[in-house]
Coordinates of C-alpha atoms in Angstrom, one line a residue:
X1 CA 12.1 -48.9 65.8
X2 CA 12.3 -45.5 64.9
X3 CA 9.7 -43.7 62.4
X4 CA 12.4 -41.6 61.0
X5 CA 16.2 -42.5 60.6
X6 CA 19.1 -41.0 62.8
X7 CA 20.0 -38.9 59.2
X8 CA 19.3 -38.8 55.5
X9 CA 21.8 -37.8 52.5
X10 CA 18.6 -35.4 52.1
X11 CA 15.4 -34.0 52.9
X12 CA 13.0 -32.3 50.3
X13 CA 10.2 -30.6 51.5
X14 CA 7.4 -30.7 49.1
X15 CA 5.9 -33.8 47.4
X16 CA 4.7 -31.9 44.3
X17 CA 5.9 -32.4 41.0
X18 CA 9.4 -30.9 41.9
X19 CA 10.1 -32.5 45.1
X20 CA 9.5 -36.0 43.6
X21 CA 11.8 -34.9 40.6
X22 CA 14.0 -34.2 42.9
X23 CA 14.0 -37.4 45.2
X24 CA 13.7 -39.4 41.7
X25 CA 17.2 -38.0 40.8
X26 CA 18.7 -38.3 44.5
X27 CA 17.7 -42.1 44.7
X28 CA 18.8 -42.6 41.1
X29 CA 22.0 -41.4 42.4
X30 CA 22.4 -44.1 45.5
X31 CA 21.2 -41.6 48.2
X32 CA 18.8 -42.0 51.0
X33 CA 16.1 -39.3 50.6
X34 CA 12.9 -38.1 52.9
X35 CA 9.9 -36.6 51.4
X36 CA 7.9 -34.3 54.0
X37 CA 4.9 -33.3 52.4
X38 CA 2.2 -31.5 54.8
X39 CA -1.3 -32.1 52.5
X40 CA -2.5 -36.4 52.1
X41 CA -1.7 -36.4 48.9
X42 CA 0.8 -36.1 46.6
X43 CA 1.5 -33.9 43.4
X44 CA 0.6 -30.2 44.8
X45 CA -2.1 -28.2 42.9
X46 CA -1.0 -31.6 40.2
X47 CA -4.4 -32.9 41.4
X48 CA -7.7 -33.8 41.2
X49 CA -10.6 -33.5 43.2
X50 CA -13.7 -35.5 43.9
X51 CA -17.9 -34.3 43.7
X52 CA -20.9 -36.5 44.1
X53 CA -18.7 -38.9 43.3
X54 CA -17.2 -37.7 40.0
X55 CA -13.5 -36.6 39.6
X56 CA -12.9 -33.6 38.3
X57 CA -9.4 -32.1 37.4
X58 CA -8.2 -29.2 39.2
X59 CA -5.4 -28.0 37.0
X60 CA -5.3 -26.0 34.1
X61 CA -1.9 -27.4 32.3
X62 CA -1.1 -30.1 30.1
X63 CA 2.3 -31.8 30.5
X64 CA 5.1 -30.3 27.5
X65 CA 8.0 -31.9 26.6
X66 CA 7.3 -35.3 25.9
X67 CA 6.8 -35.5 22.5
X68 CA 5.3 -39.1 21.0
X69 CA 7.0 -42.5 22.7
X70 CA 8.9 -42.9 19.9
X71 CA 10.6 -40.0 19.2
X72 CA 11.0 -38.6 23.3
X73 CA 11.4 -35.0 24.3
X74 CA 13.7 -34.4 27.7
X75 CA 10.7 -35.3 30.0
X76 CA 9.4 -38.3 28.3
X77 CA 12.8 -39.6 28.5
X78 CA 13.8 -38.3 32.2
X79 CA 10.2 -40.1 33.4
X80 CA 11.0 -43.3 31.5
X81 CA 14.2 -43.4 32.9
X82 CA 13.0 -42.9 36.5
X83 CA 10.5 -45.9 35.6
X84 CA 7.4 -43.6 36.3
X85 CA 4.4 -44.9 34.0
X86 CA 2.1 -42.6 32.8
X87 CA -0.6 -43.0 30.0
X88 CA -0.3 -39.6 28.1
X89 CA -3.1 -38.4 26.0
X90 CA -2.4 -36.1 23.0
X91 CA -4.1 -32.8 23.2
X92 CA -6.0 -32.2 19.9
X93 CA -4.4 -29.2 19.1
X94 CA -2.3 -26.2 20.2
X95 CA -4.8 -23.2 21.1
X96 CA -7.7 -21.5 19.0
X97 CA -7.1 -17.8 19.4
X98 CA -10.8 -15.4 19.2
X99 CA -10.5 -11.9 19.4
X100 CA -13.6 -10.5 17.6
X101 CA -12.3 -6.7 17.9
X102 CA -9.4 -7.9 16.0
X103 CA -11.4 -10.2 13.5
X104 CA -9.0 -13.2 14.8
X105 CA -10.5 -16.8 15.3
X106 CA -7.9 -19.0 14.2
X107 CA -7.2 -22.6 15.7
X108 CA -3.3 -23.8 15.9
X109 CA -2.1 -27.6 15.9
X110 CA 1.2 -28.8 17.0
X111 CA 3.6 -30.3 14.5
X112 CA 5.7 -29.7 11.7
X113 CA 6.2 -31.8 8.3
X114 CA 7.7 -35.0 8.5
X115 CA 11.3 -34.8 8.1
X116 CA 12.2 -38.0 10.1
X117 CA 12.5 -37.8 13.4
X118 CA 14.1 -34.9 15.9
X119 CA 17.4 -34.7 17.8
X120 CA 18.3 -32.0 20.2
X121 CA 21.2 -31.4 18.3
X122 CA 19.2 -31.4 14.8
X123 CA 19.6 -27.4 13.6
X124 CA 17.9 -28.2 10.2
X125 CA 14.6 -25.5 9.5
X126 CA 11.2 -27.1 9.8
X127 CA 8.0 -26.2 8.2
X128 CA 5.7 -26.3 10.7
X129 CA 1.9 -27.2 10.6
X130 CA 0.7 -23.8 12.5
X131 CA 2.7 -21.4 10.0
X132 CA 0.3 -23.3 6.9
X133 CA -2.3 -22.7 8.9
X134 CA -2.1 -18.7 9.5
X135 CA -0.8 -18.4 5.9
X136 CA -4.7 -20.0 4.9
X137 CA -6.0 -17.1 7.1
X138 CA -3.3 -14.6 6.3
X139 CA -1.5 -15.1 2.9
X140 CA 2.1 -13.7 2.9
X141 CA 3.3 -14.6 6.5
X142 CA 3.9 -18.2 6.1
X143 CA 7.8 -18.4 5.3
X144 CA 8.3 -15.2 8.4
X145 CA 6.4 -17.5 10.6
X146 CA 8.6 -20.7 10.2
X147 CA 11.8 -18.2 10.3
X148 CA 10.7 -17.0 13.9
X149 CA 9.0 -20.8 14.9
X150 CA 12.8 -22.3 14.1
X151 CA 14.6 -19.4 15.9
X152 CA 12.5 -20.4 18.9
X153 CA 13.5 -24.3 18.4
X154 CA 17.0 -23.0 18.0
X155 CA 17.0 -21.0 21.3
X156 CA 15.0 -23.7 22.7
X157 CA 17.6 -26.5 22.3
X158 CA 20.2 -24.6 23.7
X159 CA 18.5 -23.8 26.7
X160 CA 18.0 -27.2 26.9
X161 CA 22.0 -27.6 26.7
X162 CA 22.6 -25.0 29.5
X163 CA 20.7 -27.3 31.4
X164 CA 23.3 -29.6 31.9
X165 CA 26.7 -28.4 30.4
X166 CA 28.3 -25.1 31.6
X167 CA 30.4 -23.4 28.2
X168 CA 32.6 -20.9 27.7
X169 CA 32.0 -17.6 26.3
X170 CA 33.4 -18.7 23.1
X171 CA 31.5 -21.9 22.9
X172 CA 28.3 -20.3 23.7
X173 CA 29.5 -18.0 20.3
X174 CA 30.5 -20.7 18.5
X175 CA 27.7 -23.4 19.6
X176 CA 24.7 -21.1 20.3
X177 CA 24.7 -18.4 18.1
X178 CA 20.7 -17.5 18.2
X179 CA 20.5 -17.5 22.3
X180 CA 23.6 -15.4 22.3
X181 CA 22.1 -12.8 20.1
X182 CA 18.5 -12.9 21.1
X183 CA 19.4 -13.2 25.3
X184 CA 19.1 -9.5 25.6
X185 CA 16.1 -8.7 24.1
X186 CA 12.1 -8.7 25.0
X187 CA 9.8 -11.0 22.8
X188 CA 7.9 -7.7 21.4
X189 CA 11.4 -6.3 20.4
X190 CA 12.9 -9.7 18.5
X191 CA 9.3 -10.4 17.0
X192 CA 9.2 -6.4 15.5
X193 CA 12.4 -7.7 13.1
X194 CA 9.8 -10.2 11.8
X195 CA 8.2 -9.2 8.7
X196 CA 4.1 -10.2 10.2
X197 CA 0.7 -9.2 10.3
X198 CA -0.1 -7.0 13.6
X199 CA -3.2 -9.8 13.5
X200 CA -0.3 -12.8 12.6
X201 CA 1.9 -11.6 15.9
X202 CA -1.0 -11.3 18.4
X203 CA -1.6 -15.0 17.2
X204 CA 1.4 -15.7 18.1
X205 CA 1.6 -14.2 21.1
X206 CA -1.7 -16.3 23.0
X207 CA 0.2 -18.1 25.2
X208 CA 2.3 -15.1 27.3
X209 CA -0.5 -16.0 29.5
X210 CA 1.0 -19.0 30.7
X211 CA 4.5 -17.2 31.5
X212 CA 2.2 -14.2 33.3
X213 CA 4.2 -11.8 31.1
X214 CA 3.4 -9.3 28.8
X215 CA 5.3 -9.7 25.5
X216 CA 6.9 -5.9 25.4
X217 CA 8.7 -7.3 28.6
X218 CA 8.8 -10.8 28.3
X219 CA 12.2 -12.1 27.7
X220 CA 13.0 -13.7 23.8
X221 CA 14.2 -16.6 25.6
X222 CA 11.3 -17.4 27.6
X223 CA 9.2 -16.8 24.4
X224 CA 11.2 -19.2 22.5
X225 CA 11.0 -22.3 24.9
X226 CA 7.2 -22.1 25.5
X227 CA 6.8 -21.6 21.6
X228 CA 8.9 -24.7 20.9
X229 CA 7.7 -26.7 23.7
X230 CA 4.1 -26.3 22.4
X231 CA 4.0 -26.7 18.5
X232 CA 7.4 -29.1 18.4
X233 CA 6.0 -32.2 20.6
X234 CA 2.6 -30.8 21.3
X235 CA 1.0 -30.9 24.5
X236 CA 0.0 -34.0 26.7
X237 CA -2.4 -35.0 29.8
X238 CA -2.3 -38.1 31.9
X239 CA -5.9 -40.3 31.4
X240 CA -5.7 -40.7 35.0
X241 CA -6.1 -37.0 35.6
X242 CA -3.3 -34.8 37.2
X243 CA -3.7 -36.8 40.3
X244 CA -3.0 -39.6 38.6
X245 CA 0.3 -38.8 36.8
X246 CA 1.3 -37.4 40.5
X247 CA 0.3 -40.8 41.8
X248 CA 1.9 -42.9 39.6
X249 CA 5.5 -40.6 40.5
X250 CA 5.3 -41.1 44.3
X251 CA 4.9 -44.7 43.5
X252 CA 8.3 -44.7 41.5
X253 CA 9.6 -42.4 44.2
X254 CA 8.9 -45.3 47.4
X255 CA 10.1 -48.1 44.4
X256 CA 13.5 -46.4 44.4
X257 CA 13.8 -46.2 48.1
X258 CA 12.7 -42.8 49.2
X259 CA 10.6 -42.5 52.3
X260 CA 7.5 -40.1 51.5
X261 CA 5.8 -38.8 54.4
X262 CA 2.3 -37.2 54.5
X263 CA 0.7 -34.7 56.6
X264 CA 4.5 -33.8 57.5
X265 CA 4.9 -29.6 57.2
X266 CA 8.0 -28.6 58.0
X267 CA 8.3 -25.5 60.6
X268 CA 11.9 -24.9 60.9
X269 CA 15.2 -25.5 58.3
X270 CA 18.2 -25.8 61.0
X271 CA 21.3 -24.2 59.8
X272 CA 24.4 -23.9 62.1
X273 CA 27.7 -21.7 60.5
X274 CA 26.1 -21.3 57.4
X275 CA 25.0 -24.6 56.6
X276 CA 22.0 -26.7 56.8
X277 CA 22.1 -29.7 59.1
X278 CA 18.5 -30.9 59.3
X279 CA 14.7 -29.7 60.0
X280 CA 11.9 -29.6 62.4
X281 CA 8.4 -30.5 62.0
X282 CA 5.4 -28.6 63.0
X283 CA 4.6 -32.2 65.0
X284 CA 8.1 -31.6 66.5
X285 CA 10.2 -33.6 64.7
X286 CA 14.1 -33.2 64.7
X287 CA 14.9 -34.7 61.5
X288 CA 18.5 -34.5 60.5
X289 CA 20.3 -34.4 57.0
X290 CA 23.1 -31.6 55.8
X291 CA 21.0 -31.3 52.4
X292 CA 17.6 -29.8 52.0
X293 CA 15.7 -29.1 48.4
X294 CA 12.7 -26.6 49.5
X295 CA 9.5 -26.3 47.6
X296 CA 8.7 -23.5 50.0
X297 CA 9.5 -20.0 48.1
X298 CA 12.4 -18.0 49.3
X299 CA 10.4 -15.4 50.7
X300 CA 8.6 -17.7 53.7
X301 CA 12.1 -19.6 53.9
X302 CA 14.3 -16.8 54.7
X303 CA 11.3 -14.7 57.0
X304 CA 10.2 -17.5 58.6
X305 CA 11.5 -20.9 58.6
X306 CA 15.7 -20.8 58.6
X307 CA 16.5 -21.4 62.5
X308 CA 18.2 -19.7 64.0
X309 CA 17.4 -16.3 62.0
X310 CA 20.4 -14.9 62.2
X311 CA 21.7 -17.4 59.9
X312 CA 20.5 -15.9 56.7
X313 CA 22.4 -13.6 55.2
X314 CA 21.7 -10.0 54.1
X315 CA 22.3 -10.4 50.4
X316 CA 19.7 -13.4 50.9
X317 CA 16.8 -10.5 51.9
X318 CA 18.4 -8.1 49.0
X319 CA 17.6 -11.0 46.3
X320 CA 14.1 -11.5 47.7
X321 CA 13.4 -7.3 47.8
X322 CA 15.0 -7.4 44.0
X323 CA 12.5 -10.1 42.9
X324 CA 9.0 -9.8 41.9
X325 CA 6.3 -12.1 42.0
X326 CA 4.7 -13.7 39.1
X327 CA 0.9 -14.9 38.6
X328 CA -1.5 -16.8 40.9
X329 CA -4.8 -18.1 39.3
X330 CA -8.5 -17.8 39.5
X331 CA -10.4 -20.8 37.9
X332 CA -14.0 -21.8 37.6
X333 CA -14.2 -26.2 37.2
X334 CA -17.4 -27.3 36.0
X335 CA -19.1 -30.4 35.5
X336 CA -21.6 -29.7 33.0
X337 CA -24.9 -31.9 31.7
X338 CA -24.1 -32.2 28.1
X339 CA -21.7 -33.5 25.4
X340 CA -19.6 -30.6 24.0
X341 CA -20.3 -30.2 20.8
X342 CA -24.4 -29.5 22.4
X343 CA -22.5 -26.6 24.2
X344 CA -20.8 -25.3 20.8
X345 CA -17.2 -26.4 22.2
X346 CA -15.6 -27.8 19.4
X347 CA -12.0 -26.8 20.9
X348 CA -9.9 -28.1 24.1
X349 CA -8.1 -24.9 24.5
X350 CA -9.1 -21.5 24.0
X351 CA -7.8 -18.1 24.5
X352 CA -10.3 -15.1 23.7
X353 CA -10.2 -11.4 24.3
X354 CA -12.6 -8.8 25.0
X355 CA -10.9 -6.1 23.6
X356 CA -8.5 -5.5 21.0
X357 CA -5.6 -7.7 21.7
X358 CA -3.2 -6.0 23.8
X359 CA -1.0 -8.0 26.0
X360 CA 0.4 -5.0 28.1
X361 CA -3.8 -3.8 28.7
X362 CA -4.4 -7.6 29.8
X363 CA -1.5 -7.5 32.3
X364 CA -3.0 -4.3 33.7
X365 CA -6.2 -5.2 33.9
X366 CA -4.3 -8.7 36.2
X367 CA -3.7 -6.1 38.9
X368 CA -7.2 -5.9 39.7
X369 CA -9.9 -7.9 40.6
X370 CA -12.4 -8.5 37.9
X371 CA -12.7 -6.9 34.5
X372 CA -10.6 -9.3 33.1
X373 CA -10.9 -9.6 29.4
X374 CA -8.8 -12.4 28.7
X375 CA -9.7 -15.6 29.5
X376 CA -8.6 -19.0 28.7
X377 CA -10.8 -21.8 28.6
X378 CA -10.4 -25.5 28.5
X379 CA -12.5 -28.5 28.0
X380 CA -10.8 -31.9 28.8
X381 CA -12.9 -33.9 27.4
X382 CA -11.3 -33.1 24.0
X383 CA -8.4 -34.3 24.8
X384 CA -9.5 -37.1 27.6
X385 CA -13.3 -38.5 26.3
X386 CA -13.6 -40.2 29.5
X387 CA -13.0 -37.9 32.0
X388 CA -16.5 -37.4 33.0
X389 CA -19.7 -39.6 32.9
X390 CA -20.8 -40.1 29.3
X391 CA -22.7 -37.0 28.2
X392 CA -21.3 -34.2 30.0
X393 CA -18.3 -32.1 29.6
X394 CA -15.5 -31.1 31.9
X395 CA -15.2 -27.0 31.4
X396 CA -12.8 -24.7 33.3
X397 CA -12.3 -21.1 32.9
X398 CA -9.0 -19.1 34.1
X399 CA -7.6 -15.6 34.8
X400 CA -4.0 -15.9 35.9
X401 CA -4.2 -12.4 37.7
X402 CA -1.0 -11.1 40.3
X403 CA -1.4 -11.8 43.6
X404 CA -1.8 -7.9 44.8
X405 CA -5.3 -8.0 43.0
X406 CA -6.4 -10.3 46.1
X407 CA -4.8 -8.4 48.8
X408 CA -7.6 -6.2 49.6
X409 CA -10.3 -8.5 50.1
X410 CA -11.5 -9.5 53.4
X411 CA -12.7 -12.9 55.2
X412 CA -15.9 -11.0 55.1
X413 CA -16.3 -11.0 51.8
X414 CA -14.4 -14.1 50.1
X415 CA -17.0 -16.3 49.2
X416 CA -19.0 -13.6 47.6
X417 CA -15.9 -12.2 45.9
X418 CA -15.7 -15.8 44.2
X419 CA -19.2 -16.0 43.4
X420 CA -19.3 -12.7 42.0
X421 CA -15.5 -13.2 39.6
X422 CA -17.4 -16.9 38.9
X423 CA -20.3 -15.6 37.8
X424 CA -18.7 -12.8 35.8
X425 CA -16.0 -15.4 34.0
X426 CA -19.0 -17.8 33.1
X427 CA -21.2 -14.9 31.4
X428 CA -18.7 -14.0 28.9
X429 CA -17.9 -17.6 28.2
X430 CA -22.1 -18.1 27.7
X431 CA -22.0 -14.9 25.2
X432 CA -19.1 -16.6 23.0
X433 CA -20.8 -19.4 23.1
X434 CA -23.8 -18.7 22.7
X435 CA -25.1 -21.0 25.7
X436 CA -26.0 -19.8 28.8
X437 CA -23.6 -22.2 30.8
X438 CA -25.2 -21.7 34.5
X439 CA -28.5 -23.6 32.8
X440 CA -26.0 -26.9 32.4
X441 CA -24.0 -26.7 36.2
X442 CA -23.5 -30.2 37.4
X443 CA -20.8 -29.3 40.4
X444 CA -18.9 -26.2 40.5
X445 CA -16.0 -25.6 42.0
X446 CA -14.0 -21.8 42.3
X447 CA -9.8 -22.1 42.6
X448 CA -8.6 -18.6 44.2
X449 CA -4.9 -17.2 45.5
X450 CA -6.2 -18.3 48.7
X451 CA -7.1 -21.7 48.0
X452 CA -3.5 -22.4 46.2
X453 CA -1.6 -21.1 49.8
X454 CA -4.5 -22.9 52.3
X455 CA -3.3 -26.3 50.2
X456 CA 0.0 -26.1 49.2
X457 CA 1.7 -23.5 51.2
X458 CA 2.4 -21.4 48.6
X459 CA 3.3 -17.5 49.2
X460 CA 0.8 -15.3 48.6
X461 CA -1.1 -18.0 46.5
X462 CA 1.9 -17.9 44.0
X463 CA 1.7 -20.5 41.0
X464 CA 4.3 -19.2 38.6
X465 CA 6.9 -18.2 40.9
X466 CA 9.3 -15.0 40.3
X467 CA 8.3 -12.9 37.0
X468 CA 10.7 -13.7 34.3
X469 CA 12.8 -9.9 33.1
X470 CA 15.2 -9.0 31.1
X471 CA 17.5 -9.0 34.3
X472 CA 15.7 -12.4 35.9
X473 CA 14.9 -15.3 33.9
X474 CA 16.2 -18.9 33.1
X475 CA 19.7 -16.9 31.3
X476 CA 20.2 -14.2 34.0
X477 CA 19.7 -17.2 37.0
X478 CA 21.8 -19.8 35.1
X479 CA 24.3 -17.2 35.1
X480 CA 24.2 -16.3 38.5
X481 CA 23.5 -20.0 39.8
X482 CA 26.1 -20.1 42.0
X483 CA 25.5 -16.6 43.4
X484 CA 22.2 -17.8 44.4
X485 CA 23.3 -20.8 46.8
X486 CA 23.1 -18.5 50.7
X487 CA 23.0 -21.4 52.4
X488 CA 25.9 -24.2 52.1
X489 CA 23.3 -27.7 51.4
X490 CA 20.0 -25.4 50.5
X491 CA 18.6 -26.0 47.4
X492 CA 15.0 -24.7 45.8
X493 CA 12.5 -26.7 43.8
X494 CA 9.5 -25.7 42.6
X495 CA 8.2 -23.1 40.5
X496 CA 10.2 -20.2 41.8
X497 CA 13.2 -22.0 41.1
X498 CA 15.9 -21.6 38.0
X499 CA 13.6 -22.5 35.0
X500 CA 9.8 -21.1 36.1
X501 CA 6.6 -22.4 36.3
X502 CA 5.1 -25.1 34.7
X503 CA 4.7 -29.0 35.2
X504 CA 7.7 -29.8 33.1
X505 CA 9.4 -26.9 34.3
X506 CA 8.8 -27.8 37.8
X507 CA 10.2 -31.3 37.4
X508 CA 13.1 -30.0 35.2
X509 CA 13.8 -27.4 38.4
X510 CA 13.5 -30.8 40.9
X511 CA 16.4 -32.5 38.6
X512 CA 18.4 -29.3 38.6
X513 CA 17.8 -29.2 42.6
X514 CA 18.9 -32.7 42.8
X515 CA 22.4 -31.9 40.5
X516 CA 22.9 -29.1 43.0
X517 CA 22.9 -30.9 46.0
X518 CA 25.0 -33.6 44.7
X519 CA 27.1 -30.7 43.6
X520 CA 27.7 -29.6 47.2
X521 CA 27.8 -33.3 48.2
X522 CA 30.9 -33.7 46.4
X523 CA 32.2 -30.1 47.5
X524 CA 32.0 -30.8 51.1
X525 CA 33.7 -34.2 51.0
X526 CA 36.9 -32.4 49.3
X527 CA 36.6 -30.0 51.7
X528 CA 36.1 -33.0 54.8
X529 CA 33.1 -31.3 56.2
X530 CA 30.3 -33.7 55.0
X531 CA 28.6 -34.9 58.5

């Protein structure tokens, strides 16, 4: 018997969170799928890692969108309905923000007040709990804060419409008044009408971190969804680590039928007059199908893996050139030897800021390697008490610099260049704390650029895909969706992909991969040129 079939309605390369999104959808929809994914395990950087026997996680986000099991957000429902079983874990609260130039330490929970429960179509104002919260610290901002927090729901929701429905002009006037008028604008210049505190906006504007944009250029629209996402639902883990939840959705994945293959990379996508008819592994596998979703970024697709080269088109090297990329990630994991609150952590996330905060200074100071003065700091066992042996304390620290800040360094000088950005990322965490962490080191683990690409493939160590502008994020690529499609039966999914980066992000963008190809499933069977 053959190990692979003579063709498949589809091939995803990739068995992260996207690709399995993707084959979810695919399977859900009757087809045969293929899963190639080139590391053992499944889920990407959605893992865990093991040392001296302990687990420790080895990524920095919680899961949004989910909301509580009774009242879903779009991906607790999606996973439910894909029969993937996760035990979620509430996250304590939003962020605490510390800035001591600034006078700002200020923790933020999730939430507004009960009102019954949410639909996507409910447009009634909220209060929410983190606008009582800065009023306490600030007096005067509260109503101005839950004017911009349910602009950002509004915005939010119909972004979440987009999703699936494609509308008229008129309709998007009629229907979604706040994107339309909002769409065009950076977060810094939408959050200026706002009648708030220079102290009250920096607050509010902790996480641009996780979108690696500064707010004077990051678009409204992003703001808004990542703003909703977080202190609508709140924020989840899974209790069996990241590994766990990526477990738990390849074992729905091979339920509904789809082969997943490990240790699989893919060498070559096969395209003959413009459209895609199967791929080749670096083993030298021929494997056919006229539909491929790619978790490989455009940039190592079209330079290197479309055969034969000639079949990508110019426009396709025009849209990479126009196209910047976003973040990669430096982190320090730690298993330490005591209980958190004997290390003064008393928060599971926190942001905190050398210098007067300054979102534009932080992204400059991301170009280059060290001197960062914004870190962000997490401590799971806050959210998940048993994620490490009773009486210590999972801690990592992160700088999501840009790739170019790495570019310099040579083999040389890598492990020393960690040691030294470790060591430098752990002292300023000690002085806030007022602990000398290095004394409490149980295992220690560093995450570079280099580490992402070595494991997942990922170009130039890229975690957040392509920046989000004015001219390119989620409005300007739904607009241009179709514009994007170079190759007939090419789709992408992961986090360089229509919505961003993110682990609901990346399985929204594995849903929206899967609706494309059944898209151009349908459009070549009109057209009689389905193989």
């Amino acid at each position: 018997m053959a190990f692979y079939k003579d063709r498949y309605d589809a091939i995803v390369i990739g068995g992260a969170l996207a690709g399995m999104s993707c084959a979810l959808s695919l399977a859900k929809a009757g087809k045969s799928v293929l899963i190639l994914e080139r590391h053992n395990l499944p889920g990407g950087i959605a893992t865990s890692f093991v040392r001296s026997g302990k687990e420790m996680e080895a990524t920095l986000h919680e899961m949004m969108s989910l909301g509580p099991k009774d009242d879903p957000l779009y991906i607790r429902d999606y996973l439910e309905k894909m029969n993937v079983a996760i035990d979620w874990l509430r996250v304590p609260e939003a962020y605490e923000l510390t800035s001591p130039k600034d006078g700002i330490d200020i923790v933020l929970h999730a939430g507004y007040k009960d009102q019954g429960k949410l639909h996507y179509d409910d447009k009634q104002d909220l209060e929410f709990i983190a606008a009582n919260e800065i009023e306490k610290a600030y007096p005067g901002n509260r109503d101005e804060v839950n004017r911009l927090l349910n602009l950002c729901r509004k915005v939010y929701l119909s972004t979440l419409y987009l999703n699936d429905h494609t509308l008229s002009k008129l309709q998007m006037l009629k229907d979604h008044e706040e994107l339309v008028k909002t769409a065009g604008y950076s977060t810094k210049e939408v959050m200026d009408t706002f009648a708030l505190k220079k102290e009250v906006k920096d607050i509010l504007s902790a996480y641009w971190v996780y979108v690696g944009q500064p707010i004077s250029s990051l678009p409204f629209t992003i703001y808004s969804f990542l703003m909703a996402d977080y202190f609508l639902g709140g924020s989840y883990v899974a209790r069996g680590f990241s590994h766990g939840m990526s477990v738990a959705m390849a074992k729905a994945c091979e339920k509904a039928g789809v082969q997943f293959e490990y240790c699989q990379e893919v060498e070559k996508i096969l395209v003959e007059k413009g459209h895609v008819k199967g791929v080749r592994t670096k083993r030298g596998y021929t494997i056919y199908s006229d539909y491929v979703a790619s978790a490989p970024y455009p940039n190592k697709v079209f330079s290197t893996m479309i055969e034969p080269k000639s079949e990508v088109p110019e426009r396709a090297y025009q849209s990479l050139n126009a196209r910047k990329m976003s973040v990669t990630c430096f982190s320090v994991v730690m298993l330490l030897d005591q209980k958190p609150e004997d290390l003064n952590i008393h928060s599971y996330s926190v942001f905190s800021s050398e210098i007067p905060f300054d979102t534009d200074k932080f992204w400059e100071e991301g170009k280059h390697l060290g001197g960062w003065s914004y870190l962000s700091t997490i401590c799971l066992n806050l959210a998940n008490p048993q994620c490490t042996p009773e009486g210590m304390t999972s801690l990592s620290i992160t700088v999501l610099p840009l790739p170019e800040a790495f570019f310099s360094v040579k083999a040389d000088d890598y492990y020393s260049m960690k040691r030294r950005l470790a060591k430098e990322m752990i002292d300023k965490v000690s002085a806030r704390l007022g602990i000398n962490l290095l004394d409490h080191i149980v295992e220690i683990e560093m995450e570079s650029p280099m580490t992402m690409s070595r494991y997942t493939g990922d170009y130039n160590g890229g975690v957040y895909g392509y920046q989000h502008s004015m001219d390119d994020s989620v409005v300007a690529r739904l607009a241009q969706i179709k514009d994007d499609i170079y190759i007939q039966g090419l789709a992408w999914c992961a986090s360089h992909a229509l919505t961003g980066n993110g682990m609901a992000c990346n399985i929204n963008n594995g849903r929206i991969a899967a609706r494309t190809l059944l898209t151009m499933m349908e459009e070549d069977e009109k057209k009689g040129e389905r193989r």
